[in-house]
Amino acid sequence: MGVNDDMIGIAIAGTGFGQKVHIPGFQAHPQTEVVAVYHRDINKAKAIAESHNIAHASDSLTDIVALPEVQAVSISTPPFLHYEMAKTALQAGKHLLLEKPTTLNAVEAKELYQLAKEKGVIATVDFEFRFVPGWQLFAELLSEDYVGKLRLIKIDWLGSSRADTSRPWNWYSDQEKGGGALGSLGSHAFDYIHWLFGPVRRLNAHLTTAIPTRVDPVSGESKPVNTDDNCILTLELADGTPCQLSISAVVHAPRTHWVEVYGDRGTLIVGSENQKDYIHGFRVWGSQVGKPLTEIEIPNRLIFPNNYADGRISAFMRVVDQWVQGIDHNQEIIPSLREGIYSQLLMDLSHESHQKASWVDVPSLEEFLRN
């Protein structure tokens, strides 16, 4: 348990994002201690454990969750591994932090949610935007009815992470492994739409692939990409508001992430031009009808207490804070796997809409959980 009995022993599974964000985040948090690391290659597991001063390394997640000093597991592996790994952790009665997209489909996500409830453990999904200062101000202004009755929502999330055609083929290029821009970015967007504006009644999705082949790093051959790198979505919210969402991972856009909300009383915008870091750099603008659009300062109470060079760590630390509080008080938190189910449900229905080339209805989360 370490010196302090309040410390929560964490096992890390997933060592890409895990090494960049999860390990430093947990090591910096006053109440978490990374006690074990999993990698399918034991030598890599040992090397990571050694370089980060972590006690245990293993190529078996089953062995890791059996360690008494592991109270919680953090999973940031590619999406196709989430379901089985999360199940292993939950069945062992460990608390869970899971990266998005939650699973490969909403049925798997629902099963994990029910298992977490059954085991009485606290599970969360890393939906960081709920914890970013500019977004928190934006959410407060919306709840204070700054824009009045909603008329239109317009969201652009335009990145260049996969714009380079020489970037090799990997799991992101494979539909069956949960790859694609909808999975990596849409999963966040669906969560924050639900958080900020409520449920969705129906949606229409058009998914395309701008870069149809990439080089397989193993064979050196050109290999087909069957995942989306552009997504154009139209949502109709439960209250009737139209929402237009454009997502791309292959464009060089000056404004990377921009959310515009128009109502009968005013306009609110949260946006960032930061190409390098998708957490830092968000600013908020607003105007009431007839007044010029002006920047609204983010209050100090919302600002990150510490800034990390990698902004994702700053937001991740707040996710961990919330999770730790849930574990301390044994209370389900938001976001939990329940929010993960809803995001995943909207992704599943987007794929269905694209295949059918038509609108699809979205059941309420309650309805989906009942069936």
XYZ file of C-alpha atoms in Angstrom:
371
model
C 0.000 0.000 0.000
C 2.939 2.352 0.389
C 3.447 4.635 3.367
C 0.089 6.381 3.189
C -2.978 4.202 3.553
C -5.028 6.669 1.532
C -2.877 5.959 -1.507
C -4.580 4.096 -4.335
C -2.346 1.560 -6.063
C -2.727 1.812 -9.841
C -1.866 -0.699 -12.568
C -1.256 0.705 -16.053
C -2.253 -1.190 -19.207
C -1.426 0.631 -22.435
C 1.953 2.235 -22.757
C 1.668 4.692 -25.665
C -0.728 7.303 -24.301
C -0.157 5.533 -20.976
C 3.493 6.570 -20.874
C 2.892 10.085 -22.186
C -0.124 10.947 -20.017
C -1.315 8.295 -17.555
C 1.966 7.446 -15.798
C 3.053 11.097 -15.296
C -0.495 12.058 -14.273
C -0.811 9.317 -11.663
C 2.727 9.889 -10.382
C 2.012 13.597 -9.916
C -1.318 12.994 -8.155
C -1.029 13.076 -4.337
C -3.353 10.091 -3.835
C -2.305 7.637 -6.535
C 0.753 5.487 -6.887
C 1.625 3.478 -9.995
C 2.505 0.034 -8.641
C 2.344 -2.152 -11.760
C 2.612 -1.965 -15.532
C 1.339 -4.388 -18.172
C 2.768 -4.837 -21.674
C 2.279 -7.893 -23.884
C 6.089 -7.947 -24.344
C 7.612 -8.696 -20.925
C 10.905 -6.983 -21.798
C 9.092 -3.783 -22.703
C 7.014 -4.034 -19.518
C 10.213 -4.364 -17.462
C 11.931 -1.493 -19.281
C 8.951 0.837 -18.691
C 8.708 -0.212 -15.038
C 12.414 0.416 -14.548
C 12.483 3.813 -16.245
C 9.429 5.023 -14.252
C 10.386 3.388 -10.959
C 7.343 1.058 -10.919
C 7.515 -2.040 -8.666
C 5.803 -4.689 -10.823
C 5.947 -5.499 -14.540
C 4.047 -8.286 -16.276
C 2.828 -9.557 -19.635
C -0.300 -10.956 -17.952
C -3.101 -8.627 -16.940
C -4.667 -11.469 -14.923
C -1.493 -11.668 -12.794
C -1.417 -7.907 -12.333
C -5.016 -7.576 -11.147
C -4.349 -10.382 -8.663
C -1.750 -8.242 -6.850
C -3.204 -7.046 -3.526
C -1.507 -3.642 -3.846
C -3.388 -2.971 -7.100
C -6.710 -1.330 -6.232
C -7.392 0.228 -9.610
C -6.532 -0.265 -13.271
C -6.025 2.355 -15.955
C -6.484 1.157 -19.548
C -5.253 3.113 -22.560
C -4.695 0.321 -25.062
C -6.192 0.407 -28.596
C -10.033 0.163 -28.526
C -10.296 -3.488 -29.615
C -8.561 -4.535 -26.374
C -10.718 -2.442 -24.005
C -13.603 -4.837 -23.462
C -11.628 -7.938 -22.430
C -9.109 -5.970 -20.361
C -11.773 -3.920 -18.587
C -13.683 -7.127 -17.871
C -10.565 -8.706 -16.344
C -10.079 -5.673 -14.089
C -13.733 -5.394 -13.054
C -14.139 -9.106 -12.381
C -11.163 -8.850 -10.030
C -13.062 -6.103 -8.187
C -10.693 -3.302 -9.245
C -11.720 0.297 -9.899
C -11.363 1.247 -13.558
C -10.244 4.215 -15.618
C -10.834 3.549 -19.308
C -9.762 5.523 -22.339
C -12.288 6.324 -25.051
C -13.780 4.978 -27.260
C -15.172 2.799 -24.458
C -15.421 -0.468 -26.427
C -16.142 -1.624 -29.991
C -19.924 -1.374 -29.540
C -22.535 -0.174 -27.063
C -23.573 -3.699 -26.043
C -20.038 -4.362 -24.723
C -20.038 -0.961 -22.994
C -23.352 -1.743 -21.321
C -22.013 -5.073 -20.084
C -18.988 -3.363 -18.498
C -21.243 -0.766 -16.850
C -23.440 -3.468 -15.349
C -20.409 -5.455 -14.193
C -18.917 -2.392 -12.466
C -22.230 -1.813 -10.662
C -22.462 -5.448 -9.664
C -18.913 -5.421 -8.275
C -19.458 -2.104 -6.494
C -16.389 -0.494 -8.077
C -15.949 3.023 -9.420
C -15.353 3.239 -13.161
C -14.723 6.349 -15.237
C -13.982 7.161 -18.890
C -11.329 9.733 -19.806
C -13.651 12.344 -21.327
C -11.206 15.205 -20.703
C -13.165 18.064 -22.243
C -15.485 18.121 -19.224
C -12.412 19.180 -17.211
C -10.861 21.860 -19.443
C -11.157 25.420 -18.013
C -12.575 27.082 -21.157
C -15.125 24.292 -21.569
C -16.164 24.522 -17.923
C -16.812 28.265 -18.322
C -18.720 27.566 -21.552
C -20.881 24.969 -19.718
C -21.591 27.434 -16.879
C -22.650 30.191 -19.291
C -24.930 27.783 -21.164
C -26.569 26.651 -17.919
C -27.093 30.311 -16.969
C -29.125 30.644 -20.185
C -26.640 33.065 -21.777
C -27.813 32.215 -25.319
C -31.495 31.691 -24.469
C -33.458 29.175 -26.518
C -31.066 27.177 -28.712
C -31.416 27.619 -32.466
C -28.276 26.107 -33.971
C -25.079 24.359 -32.834
C -22.060 24.122 -35.130
C -18.975 22.103 -34.250
C -15.726 21.785 -36.220
C -12.948 19.544 -34.970
C -10.287 19.618 -37.641
C -6.881 18.100 -37.058
C -3.874 17.036 -39.084
C -2.662 14.096 -36.971
C -3.154 11.724 -39.919
C -2.737 14.186 -42.778
C 0.706 12.850 -43.671
C 0.239 10.067 -46.236
C 3.545 8.489 -45.156
C 2.177 7.818 -41.666
C 2.174 4.002 -41.536
C -0.801 1.657 -41.405
C -1.721 0.642 -37.831
C -4.802 -0.305 -35.798
C -6.239 3.175 -36.468
C -6.598 2.131 -40.127
C -8.655 -0.941 -39.227
C -12.407 -0.788 -38.574
C -12.431 -4.062 -36.635
C -9.876 -2.691 -34.192
C -11.927 0.427 -33.436
C -9.841 2.779 -35.568
C -10.910 5.970 -37.335
C -11.567 9.625 -36.573
C -15.105 8.944 -35.346
C -13.696 6.654 -32.646
C -10.842 8.905 -31.593
C -12.516 12.334 -31.834
C -16.223 11.615 -32.302
C -16.297 9.678 -29.019
C -15.300 12.905 -27.195
C -17.652 15.081 -29.248
C -20.623 12.808 -28.574
C -19.859 12.934 -24.858
C -19.608 16.722 -24.673
C -22.731 17.218 -26.814
C -24.614 15.043 -24.298
C -23.036 16.932 -21.357
C -23.625 20.444 -22.719
C -26.867 20.082 -24.679
C -28.582 16.872 -23.545
C -29.623 13.767 -25.461
C -29.880 13.286 -29.224
C -33.142 12.280 -30.933
C -31.791 11.234 -34.343
C -28.668 11.523 -36.457
C -27.337 11.335 -39.979
C -23.695 10.455 -40.671
C -21.485 10.474 -43.754
C -18.040 8.940 -43.182
C -15.248 9.087 -45.757
C -11.616 8.077 -46.169
C -9.348 10.683 -47.747
C -6.214 8.518 -47.580
C -7.331 5.050 -48.801
C -4.009 3.184 -48.397
C -1.032 3.338 -46.062
C 2.229 1.442 -45.922
C 2.280 -1.585 -43.645
C 5.394 -1.116 -41.436
C 5.924 -4.900 -41.259
C 5.647 -5.910 -44.925
C 6.446 -2.545 -46.531
C 3.425 -3.136 -48.795
C 0.613 -0.700 -49.381
C -2.417 -1.749 -47.338
C -6.057 -0.577 -47.629
C -7.451 1.701 -44.919
C -11.083 0.860 -44.077
C -11.667 3.507 -41.396
C -12.957 7.062 -41.666
C -10.702 10.105 -41.498
C -13.514 12.597 -42.284
C -16.945 12.582 -40.638
C -19.851 14.872 -41.456
C -22.707 14.464 -38.984
C -26.057 16.132 -38.492
C -27.750 15.608 -35.153
C -31.188 16.596 -34.002
C -31.215 17.054 -30.235
C -34.117 15.834 -28.080
C -35.307 19.465 -27.825
C -35.288 19.771 -31.637
C -32.101 21.854 -31.948
C -30.060 21.047 -35.079
C -26.358 20.355 -34.543
C -23.817 20.164 -37.359
C -20.581 18.306 -36.566
C -17.550 18.146 -38.880
C -14.592 16.006 -37.830
C -11.359 15.435 -39.698
C -7.954 13.980 -38.871
C -6.401 14.822 -42.259
C -6.692 18.602 -42.737
C -4.457 21.573 -41.991
C -7.023 23.957 -40.558
C -6.262 27.267 -38.814
C -9.033 26.702 -36.258
C -8.638 23.210 -34.877
C -11.582 22.876 -32.522
C -14.500 25.262 -32.531
C -17.983 25.035 -31.002
C -20.527 27.738 -31.859
C -23.895 27.963 -30.140
C -26.609 30.316 -31.389
C -29.762 31.103 -29.434
C -32.525 33.698 -29.463
C -30.699 35.809 -26.854
C -27.079 35.433 -27.778
C -24.095 33.543 -29.143
C -21.394 31.549 -27.341
C -18.196 30.151 -28.801
C -15.441 27.999 -27.345
C -12.468 27.444 -29.623
C -8.771 26.750 -29.922
C -6.194 27.381 -32.635
C -3.568 25.312 -30.852
C -2.317 22.746 -33.374
C 0.159 21.101 -31.033
C -2.002 20.447 -27.982
C -5.713 19.707 -28.059
C -6.308 20.711 -24.411
C -4.456 23.995 -23.979
C -5.449 27.185 -25.780
C -9.255 27.195 -25.507
C -10.837 30.641 -25.298
C -14.469 31.646 -24.887
C -16.342 34.415 -26.705
C -19.895 35.589 -26.300
C -22.339 38.249 -27.408
C -25.938 39.116 -26.688
C -28.131 40.081 -29.655
C -26.990 43.316 -31.254
C -23.699 43.477 -29.291
C -20.212 42.698 -30.658
C -18.640 39.322 -29.976
C -16.142 39.716 -27.102
C -13.793 37.357 -25.332
C -14.960 36.253 -21.873
C -12.141 35.779 -19.416
C -11.824 32.345 -17.810
C -12.030 32.853 -14.024
C -9.078 31.779 -11.867
C -11.190 29.208 -10.002
C -11.414 27.190 -13.247
C -7.766 27.479 -14.357
C -5.529 24.383 -14.070
C -3.513 24.611 -10.814
C -0.461 23.236 -12.636
C 0.302 23.384 -16.311
C 2.123 20.495 -17.893
C 3.987 20.773 -21.181
C 1.552 18.171 -22.478
C -1.885 19.699 -21.846
C -3.480 16.275 -21.779
C -1.830 15.656 -18.387
C -3.483 18.790 -16.907
C -6.956 17.628 -17.946
C -6.220 13.993 -17.077
C -5.249 14.978 -13.506
C -8.758 16.423 -13.058
C -10.331 13.213 -14.346
C -8.208 11.339 -11.787
C -9.275 13.793 -9.037
C -12.909 13.051 -9.708
C -12.263 9.305 -9.878
C -10.293 9.321 -6.600
C -13.134 11.204 -4.876
C -15.583 8.592 -6.169
C -13.346 5.799 -4.839
C -12.897 7.563 -1.457
C -16.652 8.046 -1.012
C -17.661 4.861 -2.819
C -19.986 6.867 -5.049
C -20.615 6.643 -8.804
C -19.260 9.704 -10.574
C -19.813 11.498 -13.881
C -18.421 10.604 -16.329
C -18.867 6.907 -15.545
C -19.220 3.975 -17.914
C -22.838 5.122 -18.302
C -21.611 8.171 -20.252
C -19.270 5.828 -22.126
C -22.270 3.767 -23.251
C -24.041 6.839 -24.656
C -21.003 8.019 -26.606
C -20.547 4.496 -27.974
C -24.239 4.192 -28.856
C -24.040 7.381 -30.944
C -20.943 6.013 -32.700
C -22.655 2.695 -33.470
C -25.680 4.537 -34.865
C -23.428 6.822 -36.936
C -21.950 3.760 -38.636
C -25.456 2.402 -39.195
C -26.633 5.727 -40.625
C -23.630 5.856 -42.963
C -24.269 2.297 -44.194
C -27.957 2.962 -44.778
C -27.322 6.489 -46.114
C -30.233 7.689 -44.008
C -31.284 9.207 -40.694
C -31.452 6.854 -37.701
C -33.372 7.333 -34.450
C -31.473 7.350 -31.171
C -33.138 5.626 -28.203
C -32.825 7.270 -24.802
C -30.010 5.924 -22.641
C -32.592 4.639 -20.126
C -34.358 2.746 -22.904
C -31.081 1.274 -24.168
C -30.114 0.186 -20.647
C -33.488 -1.532 -20.172
C -33.344 -3.579 -23.379
